[in-house]
Amino acid sequence: DLHLLSRRQRQMCIRDRTESAYDPGTGLFNKRAINEYTIERIRDCQNTHEGLYLAIIDVDDFKTINDTYGHMFGDEVLSRVSEIIRSDLNARGVAGRFGGDEFMILFENVKSEQELRLILKTITKNIQWAFADKEVSVTTSWGIAKYPEDGSSLEELFKIADKALYIAKAKGKNRYIIYDERKHGNIVTDREIQLNSGIRSTIVSDSRKAQIEYKNIHKVHAANFDELSKFCLLYTSPSP
């Protein structure tokens, strides 16, 4: 079992897995492998008290790129983005493809948020420059969470990073958001408030539509509607 091995042995075991651990389209870890590696590193850091950053990355408007320029070009975009991430990341973390145009990075050996920002700026700019001679603009949006401040498990960190990615998208894409509760508030609660607000708006809208439809039906079929109302009243009245 992996938990019986030393930290170095576990890292080598995961890194030296067969091709099934890698995404064939990008050469990065696949979802299972990057999740497994992250879980192991979090376990290590519980003893060493090291800090980690977990990032979720989306290629902006990737569906539009696919639909406009074809899937072959879309695959080229994913491959080039992966190469840039792997090259600029160097020995400061591990990257994986989470599925579709979504990637996950576990940043290691990053001593400060300032250093992290420099890495993020380098990666995002290099991705843009890689397609500068193309008709299409390729950009990325990022959401980042920090261990242990934002969570003590993969699930908790991923949830925060995913919400930070949502904020990056909502702010116009082509940016990164490093989650900070002082700046962004309780983003889980904020999302729930927005969702509930949207549901309420939908209910109000549907209610208004129903009122308009009712009036139209009454105008066109007044006689029939009167008969239907009598039937409904009779049907719903309690038995004596």
PDB file of C-alpha atoms in Angstrom:
ATOM      1  CA  ASP A   1       0.000   0.000   0.000  1.00  0.00           C
ATOM      2  CA  LEU A   2       1.151   3.538  -0.759  1.00  0.00           C
ATOM      3  CA  HIS A   3       0.709   4.725   2.838  1.00  0.00           C
ATOM      4  CA  LEU A   4       3.343   2.196   4.002  1.00  0.00           C
ATOM      5  CA  LEU A   5       6.014   3.712   1.736  1.00  0.00           C
ATOM      6  CA  SER A   6       8.200   6.718   2.423  1.00  0.00           C
ATOM      7  CA  ARG A   7       7.291  10.077   0.916  1.00  0.00           C
ATOM      8  CA  ARG A   8       9.947   9.743  -1.793  1.00  0.00           C
ATOM      9  CA  GLN A   9       8.885   6.183  -2.590  1.00  0.00           C
ATOM     10  CA  ARG A  10       5.238   7.220  -2.898  1.00  0.00           C
ATOM     11  CA  GLN A  11       6.144  10.062  -5.246  1.00  0.00           C
ATOM     12  CA  MET A  12       8.256   7.800  -7.419  1.00  0.00           C
ATOM     13  CA  CYS A  13       5.585   5.113  -7.394  1.00  0.00           C
ATOM     14  CA  ILE A  14       2.950   7.527  -8.648  1.00  0.00           C
ATOM     15  CA  ARG A  15       5.232   9.268 -11.163  1.00  0.00           C
ATOM     16  CA  ASP A  16       6.442   5.965 -12.615  1.00  0.00           C
ATOM     17  CA  ARG A  17       3.016   4.456 -13.157  1.00  0.00           C
ATOM     18  CA  THR A  18       2.175   2.906 -16.491  1.00  0.00           C
ATOM     19  CA  GLU A  19       0.661   4.875 -19.350  1.00  0.00           C
ATOM     20  CA  SER A  20      -2.773   4.413 -17.782  1.00  0.00           C
ATOM     21  CA  ALA A  21      -1.868   7.211 -15.352  1.00  0.00           C
ATOM     22  CA  TYR A  22      -1.433   9.715 -18.174  1.00  0.00           C
ATOM     23  CA  ASP A  23      -3.823  11.529 -20.437  1.00  0.00           C
ATOM     24  CA  PRO A  24      -3.027  10.464 -24.016  1.00  0.00           C
ATOM     25  CA  GLY A  25      -3.995  13.809 -25.535  1.00  0.00           C
ATOM     26  CA  THR A  26      -1.768  15.986 -23.361  1.00  0.00           C
ATOM     27  CA  GLY A  27       0.822  13.790 -21.677  1.00  0.00           C
ATOM     28  CA  LEU A  28      -0.217  15.137 -18.274  1.00  0.00           C
ATOM     29  CA  PHE A  29      -1.544  13.046 -15.415  1.00  0.00           C
ATOM     30  CA  ASN A  30      -5.140  11.963 -15.906  1.00  0.00           C
ATOM     31  CA  LYS A  31      -7.850  12.761 -13.369  1.00  0.00           C
ATOM     32  CA  ARG A  32      -7.298   9.669 -11.239  1.00  0.00           C
ATOM     33  CA  ALA A  33      -3.530  10.098 -11.072  1.00  0.00           C
ATOM     34  CA  ILE A  34      -3.512  13.814 -10.231  1.00  0.00           C
ATOM     35  CA  ASN A  35      -6.148  13.229  -7.544  1.00  0.00           C
ATOM     36  CA  GLU A  36      -4.112  10.398  -6.051  1.00  0.00           C
ATOM     37  CA  TYR A  37      -0.926  12.425  -6.093  1.00  0.00           C
ATOM     38  CA  THR A  38      -2.649  15.407  -4.458  1.00  0.00           C
ATOM     39  CA  ILE A  39      -4.100  13.264  -1.686  1.00  0.00           C
ATOM     40  CA  GLU A  40      -0.643  11.835  -0.965  1.00  0.00           C
ATOM     41  CA  ARG A  41       1.000  15.261  -0.892  1.00  0.00           C
ATOM     42  CA  ILE A  42      -1.645  16.614   1.470  1.00  0.00           C
ATOM     43  CA  ARG A  43      -0.959  13.660   3.747  1.00  0.00           C
ATOM     44  CA  ASP A  44       2.762  14.454   3.636  1.00  0.00           C
ATOM     45  CA  CYS A  45       2.180  18.111   4.441  1.00  0.00           C
ATOM     46  CA  GLN A  46       0.191  17.257   7.547  1.00  0.00           C
ATOM     47  CA  ASN A  47       3.519  16.159   9.029  1.00  0.00           C
ATOM     48  CA  THR A  48       5.889  18.649   7.375  1.00  0.00           C
ATOM     49  CA  HIS A  49       3.536  21.666   7.633  1.00  0.00           C
ATOM     50  CA  GLU A  50       4.358  22.686   4.072  1.00  0.00           C
ATOM     51  CA  GLY A  51       1.984  24.867   2.096  1.00  0.00           C
ATOM     52  CA  LEU A  52       0.384  23.893  -1.207  1.00  0.00           C
ATOM     53  CA  TYR A  53      -1.692  25.658  -3.819  1.00  0.00           C
ATOM     54  CA  LEU A  54      -4.345  23.858  -5.837  1.00  0.00           C
ATOM     55  CA  ALA A  55      -5.420  25.460  -9.119  1.00  0.00           C
ATOM     56  CA  ILE A  56      -8.286  24.661 -11.478  1.00  0.00           C
ATOM     57  CA  ILE A  57      -7.850  25.972 -15.034  1.00  0.00           C
ATOM     58  CA  ASP A  58     -10.299  26.320 -17.918  1.00  0.00           C
ATOM     59  CA  VAL A  59      -9.516  27.292 -21.503  1.00  0.00           C
ATOM     60  CA  ASP A  60     -11.848  30.218 -22.134  1.00  0.00           C
ATOM     61  CA  ASP A  61     -14.592  29.697 -24.742  1.00  0.00           C
ATOM     62  CA  PHE A  62     -13.148  26.342 -25.749  1.00  0.00           C
ATOM     63  CA  LYS A  63     -16.453  25.131 -27.192  1.00  0.00           C
ATOM     64  CA  THR A  64     -16.515  28.153 -29.498  1.00  0.00           C
ATOM     65  CA  ILE A  65     -12.930  27.423 -30.562  1.00  0.00           C
ATOM     66  CA  ASN A  66     -13.890  23.830 -31.335  1.00  0.00           C
ATOM     67  CA  ASP A  67     -17.027  24.782 -33.217  1.00  0.00           C
ATOM     68  CA  THR A  68     -15.338  27.548 -35.203  1.00  0.00           C
ATOM     69  CA  TYR A  69     -11.937  26.058 -36.046  1.00  0.00           C
ATOM     70  CA  GLY A  70     -12.592  22.334 -35.729  1.00  0.00           C
ATOM     71  CA  HIS A  71     -11.712  19.627 -33.244  1.00  0.00           C
ATOM     72  CA  MET A  72      -8.218  19.116 -34.656  1.00  0.00           C
ATOM     73  CA  PHE A  73      -7.326  22.705 -33.810  1.00  0.00           C
ATOM     74  CA  GLY A  74      -9.035  22.275 -30.442  1.00  0.00           C
ATOM     75  CA  ASP A  75      -6.785  19.294 -29.737  1.00  0.00           C
ATOM     76  CA  GLU A  76      -3.788  21.397 -30.783  1.00  0.00           C
ATOM     77  CA  VAL A  77      -4.816  24.080 -28.293  1.00  0.00           C
ATOM     78  CA  LEU A  78      -5.069  21.569 -25.444  1.00  0.00           C
ATOM     79  CA  SER A  79      -1.732  20.009 -26.361  1.00  0.00           C
ATOM     80  CA  ARG A  80       0.061  23.377 -26.551  1.00  0.00           C
ATOM     81  CA  VAL A  81      -1.489  24.631 -23.327  1.00  0.00           C
ATOM     82  CA  SER A  82      -0.344  21.428 -21.613  1.00  0.00           C
ATOM     83  CA  GLU A  83       3.210  21.846 -22.913  1.00  0.00           C
ATOM     84  CA  ILE A  84       3.395  25.401 -21.616  1.00  0.00           C
ATOM     85  CA  ILE A  85       2.020  24.436 -18.206  1.00  0.00           C
ATOM     86  CA  ARG A  86       4.467  21.554 -17.891  1.00  0.00           C
ATOM     87  CA  SER A  87       7.448  23.634 -19.054  1.00  0.00           C
ATOM     88  CA  ASP A  88       6.759  26.738 -16.946  1.00  0.00           C
ATOM     89  CA  LEU A  89       5.792  24.684 -13.918  1.00  0.00           C
ATOM     90  CA  ASN A  90       9.127  22.896 -13.983  1.00  0.00           C
ATOM     91  CA  ALA A  91       9.801  21.320 -10.568  1.00  0.00           C
ATOM     92  CA  ARG A  92       7.342  23.520  -8.722  1.00  0.00           C
ATOM     93  CA  GLY A  93       4.334  21.241  -9.012  1.00  0.00           C
ATOM     94  CA  VAL A  94       2.401  18.609 -10.918  1.00  0.00           C
ATOM     95  CA  ALA A  95      -0.311  19.097 -13.538  1.00  0.00           C
ATOM     96  CA  GLY A  96      -3.134  16.889 -14.744  1.00  0.00           C
ATOM     97  CA  ARG A  97      -5.978  17.033 -17.195  1.00  0.00           C
ATOM     98  CA  PHE A  98      -9.247  16.820 -15.344  1.00  0.00           C
ATOM     99  CA  GLY A  99     -11.365  16.356 -18.449  1.00  0.00           C
ATOM    100  CA  GLY A 100     -12.309  18.328 -21.554  1.00  0.00           C
ATOM    101  CA  ASP A 101     -10.591  21.709 -21.380  1.00  0.00           C
ATOM    102  CA  GLU A 102     -10.158  21.610 -17.610  1.00  0.00           C
ATOM    103  CA  PHE A 103      -6.793  21.153 -15.915  1.00  0.00           C
ATOM    104  CA  MET A 104      -5.651  20.879 -12.326  1.00  0.00           C
ATOM    105  CA  ILE A 105      -2.268  21.893 -10.920  1.00  0.00           C
ATOM    106  CA  LEU A 106      -0.841  21.168  -7.490  1.00  0.00           C
ATOM    107  CA  PHE A 107       1.820  23.818  -6.836  1.00  0.00           C
ATOM    108  CA  GLU A 108       4.674  22.660  -4.618  1.00  0.00           C
ATOM    109  CA  ASN A 109       7.929  24.305  -3.561  1.00  0.00           C
ATOM    110  CA  VAL A 110       6.339  27.741  -3.905  1.00  0.00           C
ATOM    111  CA  LYS A 111       7.467  29.840  -0.970  1.00  0.00           C
ATOM    112  CA  SER A 112       5.054  32.771  -1.223  1.00  0.00           C
ATOM    113  CA  GLU A 113       1.972  34.087  -2.955  1.00  0.00           C
ATOM    114  CA  GLN A 114       4.168  36.604  -4.747  1.00  0.00           C
ATOM    115  CA  GLU A 115       6.191  33.775  -6.278  1.00  0.00           C
ATOM    116  CA  LEU A 116       2.965  32.014  -7.231  1.00  0.00           C
ATOM    117  CA  ARG A 117       1.675  35.134  -8.988  1.00  0.00           C
ATOM    118  CA  LEU A 118       4.868  35.356 -11.042  1.00  0.00           C
ATOM    119  CA  ILE A 119       4.426  31.748 -12.155  1.00  0.00           C
ATOM    120  CA  LEU A 120       0.767  32.331 -13.014  1.00  0.00           C
ATOM    121  CA  LYS A 121       1.573  35.452 -15.035  1.00  0.00           C
ATOM    122  CA  THR A 122       4.280  33.586 -16.941  1.00  0.00           C
ATOM    123  CA  ILE A 123       2.015  30.665 -17.828  1.00  0.00           C
ATOM    124  CA  THR A 124      -0.991  32.768 -18.821  1.00  0.00           C
ATOM    125  CA  LYS A 125       1.071  35.154 -20.967  1.00  0.00           C
ATOM    126  CA  ASN A 126       2.916  32.316 -22.698  1.00  0.00           C
ATOM    127  CA  ILE A 127      -0.395  30.654 -23.553  1.00  0.00           C
ATOM    128  CA  GLN A 128      -1.623  33.874 -25.151  1.00  0.00           C
ATOM    129  CA  TRP A 129       1.628  34.417 -27.059  1.00  0.00           C
ATOM    130  CA  ALA A 130       1.604  30.838 -28.336  1.00  0.00           C
ATOM    131  CA  PHE A 131      -1.441  31.682 -30.472  1.00  0.00           C
ATOM    132  CA  ALA A 132      -0.640  35.319 -31.218  1.00  0.00           C
ATOM    133  CA  ASP A 133      -0.223  34.548 -34.937  1.00  0.00           C
ATOM    134  CA  LYS A 134      -3.586  32.793 -35.132  1.00  0.00           C
ATOM    135  CA  GLU A 135      -6.973  34.336 -35.845  1.00  0.00           C
ATOM    136  CA  VAL A 136      -8.258  33.107 -32.508  1.00  0.00           C
ATOM    137  CA  SER A 137      -7.330  34.415 -29.051  1.00  0.00           C
ATOM    138  CA  VAL A 138      -6.607  31.638 -26.555  1.00  0.00           C
ATOM    139  CA  THR A 139      -6.838  32.598 -22.897  1.00  0.00           C
ATOM    140  CA  THR A 140      -7.350  30.779 -19.611  1.00  0.00           C
ATOM    141  CA  SER A 141      -9.186  31.352 -16.345  1.00  0.00           C
ATOM    142  CA  TRP A 142      -7.871  30.097 -13.005  1.00  0.00           C
ATOM    143  CA  GLY A 143      -9.200  29.472  -9.528  1.00  0.00           C
ATOM    144  CA  ILE A 144      -6.688  28.810  -6.749  1.00  0.00           C
ATOM    145  CA  ALA A 145      -7.034  27.570  -3.178  1.00  0.00           C
ATOM    146  CA  LYS A 146      -4.297  27.253  -0.542  1.00  0.00           C
ATOM    147  CA  TYR A 147      -3.559  24.381   1.817  1.00  0.00           C
ATOM    148  CA  PRO A 148      -4.090  24.413   4.746  1.00  0.00           C
ATOM    149  CA  GLU A 149      -5.747  27.842   4.977  1.00  0.00           C
ATOM    150  CA  ASP A 150      -8.649  27.036   2.620  1.00  0.00           C
ATOM    151  CA  GLY A 151      -9.044  23.328   3.311  1.00  0.00           C
ATOM    152  CA  SER A 152      -7.381  20.217   4.664  1.00  0.00           C
ATOM    153  CA  SER A 153      -8.489  17.742   1.997  1.00  0.00           C
ATOM    154  CA  LEU A 154      -8.606  17.476  -1.778  1.00  0.00           C
ATOM    155  CA  GLU A 155     -12.391  17.820  -1.738  1.00  0.00           C
ATOM    156  CA  GLU A 156     -12.315  21.028   0.320  1.00  0.00           C
ATOM    157  CA  LEU A 157      -9.528  22.615  -1.722  1.00  0.00           C
ATOM    158  CA  PHE A 158     -11.123  21.661  -5.027  1.00  0.00           C
ATOM    159  CA  LYS A 159     -14.445  23.133  -3.943  1.00  0.00           C
ATOM    160  CA  ILE A 160     -12.843  26.472  -3.051  1.00  0.00           C
ATOM    161  CA  ALA A 161     -10.692  26.541  -6.205  1.00  0.00           C
ATOM    162  CA  ASP A 162     -13.717  25.758  -8.345  1.00  0.00           C
ATOM    163  CA  LYS A 163     -15.660  28.624  -6.778  1.00  0.00           C
ATOM    164  CA  ALA A 164     -12.682  30.949  -7.334  1.00  0.00           C
ATOM    165  CA  LEU A 165     -12.685  29.856 -10.986  1.00  0.00           C
ATOM    166  CA  TYR A 166     -16.369  30.790 -11.150  1.00  0.00           C
ATOM    167  CA  ILE A 167     -15.457  34.283  -9.927  1.00  0.00           C
ATOM    168  CA  ALA A 168     -12.706  34.564 -12.559  1.00  0.00           C
ATOM    169  CA  LYS A 169     -15.223  33.639 -15.270  1.00  0.00           C
ATOM    170  CA  ALA A 170     -17.814  36.053 -13.920  1.00  0.00           C
ATOM    171  CA  LYS A 171     -15.285  38.899 -13.913  1.00  0.00           C
ATOM    172  CA  GLY A 172     -14.657  38.499 -17.640  1.00  0.00           C
ATOM    173  CA  LYS A 173     -12.329  35.478 -17.947  1.00  0.00           C
ATOM    174  CA  ASN A 174      -8.617  35.642 -18.860  1.00  0.00           C
ATOM    175  CA  ARG A 175      -7.531  36.022 -15.240  1.00  0.00           C
ATOM    176  CA  TYR A 176      -6.668  34.135 -12.094  1.00  0.00           C
ATOM    177  CA  ILE A 177      -8.334  34.378  -8.690  1.00  0.00           C
ATOM    178  CA  ILE A 178      -6.426  33.314  -5.601  1.00  0.00           C
ATOM    179  CA  TYR A 179      -9.150  32.831  -3.046  1.00  0.00           C
ATOM    180  CA  ASP A 180      -9.077  35.215  -0.107  1.00  0.00           C
ATOM    181  CA  GLU A 181     -12.107  35.267   2.176  1.00  0.00           C
ATOM    182  CA  ARG A 182     -11.433  38.926   3.078  1.00  0.00           C
ATOM    183  CA  LYS A 183     -11.715  39.883  -0.607  1.00  0.00           C
ATOM    184  CA  HIS A 184     -14.224  37.375  -1.915  1.00  0.00           C
ATOM    185  CA  GLY A 185     -16.321  36.683   1.165  1.00  0.00           C
ATOM    186  CA  ASN A 186     -17.819  33.304   1.849  1.00  0.00           C
ATOM    187  CA  ILE A 187     -18.014  32.372  -1.809  1.00  0.00           C
ATOM    188  CA  VAL A 188     -19.928  29.165  -1.169  1.00  0.00           C
ATOM    189  CA  THR A 189     -22.685  31.162   0.534  1.00  0.00           C
ATOM    190  CA  ASP A 190     -22.542  33.861  -2.142  1.00  0.00           C
ATOM    191  CA  ARG A 191     -23.075  31.273  -4.883  1.00  0.00           C
ATOM    192  CA  GLU A 192     -26.034  29.820  -2.994  1.00  0.00           C
ATOM    193  CA  ILE A 193     -27.543  33.298  -2.596  1.00  0.00           C
ATOM    194  CA  GLN A 194     -27.146  33.948  -6.332  1.00  0.00           C
ATOM    195  CA  LEU A 195     -28.672  30.579  -7.140  1.00  0.00           C
ATOM    196  CA  ASN A 196     -31.637  31.162  -4.855  1.00  0.00           C
ATOM    197  CA  SER A 197     -32.083  34.654  -6.293  1.00  0.00           C
ATOM    198  CA  GLY A 198     -32.142  33.175  -9.775  1.00  0.00           C
ATOM    199  CA  ILE A 199     -34.735  30.623  -8.737  1.00  0.00           C
ATOM    200  CA  ARG A 200     -36.928  33.340  -7.237  1.00  0.00           C
ATOM    201  CA  SER A 201     -36.643  35.423 -10.424  1.00  0.00           C
ATOM    202  CA  THR A 202     -37.660  32.417 -12.480  1.00  0.00           C
ATOM    203  CA  ILE A 203     -40.670  31.786 -10.261  1.00  0.00           C
ATOM    204  CA  VAL A 204     -41.785  35.429 -10.527  1.00  0.00           C
ATOM    205  CA  SER A 205     -41.273  35.401 -14.302  1.00  0.00           C
ATOM    206  CA  ASP A 206     -43.205  32.158 -14.705  1.00  0.00           C
ATOM    207  CA  SER A 207     -45.972  33.526 -12.511  1.00  0.00           C
ATOM    208  CA  ARG A 208     -46.333  36.609 -14.701  1.00  0.00           C
ATOM    209  CA  LYS A 209     -46.371  34.492 -17.835  1.00  0.00           C
ATOM    210  CA  ALA A 210     -49.057  32.327 -16.315  1.00  0.00           C
ATOM    211  CA  GLN A 211     -51.185  35.391 -15.543  1.00  0.00           C
ATOM    212  CA  ILE A 212     -50.884  36.619 -19.148  1.00  0.00           C
ATOM    213  CA  GLU A 213     -51.738  33.195 -20.526  1.00  0.00           C
ATOM    214  CA  TYR A 214     -54.725  33.005 -18.189  1.00  0.00           C
ATOM    215  CA  LYS A 215     -56.058  36.353 -19.453  1.00  0.00           C
ATOM    216  CA  ASN A 216     -55.633  35.313 -23.084  1.00  0.00           C
ATOM    217  CA  ILE A 217     -57.394  32.028 -22.522  1.00  0.00           C
ATOM    218  CA  HIS A 218     -60.226  33.780 -20.710  1.00  0.00           C
ATOM    219  CA  LYS A 219     -60.728  36.256 -23.547  1.00  0.00           C
ATOM    220  CA  VAL A 220     -60.794  33.627 -26.282  1.00  0.00           C
ATOM    221  CA  HIS A 221     -62.597  30.858 -24.471  1.00  0.00           C
ATOM    222  CA  ALA A 222     -64.643  32.627 -21.817  1.00  0.00           C
ATOM    223  CA  ALA A 223     -67.652  30.372 -22.086  1.00  0.00           C
ATOM    224  CA  ASN A 224     -65.653  27.157 -22.057  1.00  0.00           C
ATOM    225  CA  PHE A 225     -63.507  28.443 -19.211  1.00  0.00           C
ATOM    226  CA  ASP A 226     -66.601  29.126 -17.089  1.00  0.00           C
ATOM    227  CA  GLU A 227     -67.724  25.565 -17.582  1.00  0.00           C
ATOM    228  CA  LEU A 228     -64.242  24.282 -16.752  1.00  0.00           C
ATOM    229  CA  SER A 229     -64.107  26.394 -13.583  1.00  0.00           C
ATOM    230  CA  LYS A 230     -67.410  24.948 -12.409  1.00  0.00           C
ATOM    231  CA  PHE A 231     -66.104  21.464 -13.014  1.00  0.00           C
ATOM    232  CA  CYS A 232     -62.870  22.167 -11.135  1.00  0.00           C
ATOM    233  CA  LEU A 233     -64.787  23.649  -8.211  1.00  0.00           C
ATOM    234  CA  LEU A 234     -67.036  20.622  -8.064  1.00  0.00           C
ATOM    235  CA  TYR A 235     -64.056  18.266  -8.379  1.00  0.00           C
ATOM    236  CA  THR A 236     -62.016  19.915  -5.631  1.00  0.00           C
ATOM    237  CA  SER A 237     -64.904  20.500  -3.186  1.00  0.00           C
ATOM    238  CA  PRO A 238     -64.799  18.174  -0.167  1.00  0.00           C
ATOM    239  CA  SER A 239     -67.427  15.458  -0.029  1.00  0.00           C
ATOM    240  CA  PRO A 240     -70.303  16.149   2.383  1.00  0.00           C
TER     241      PRO A 240
END
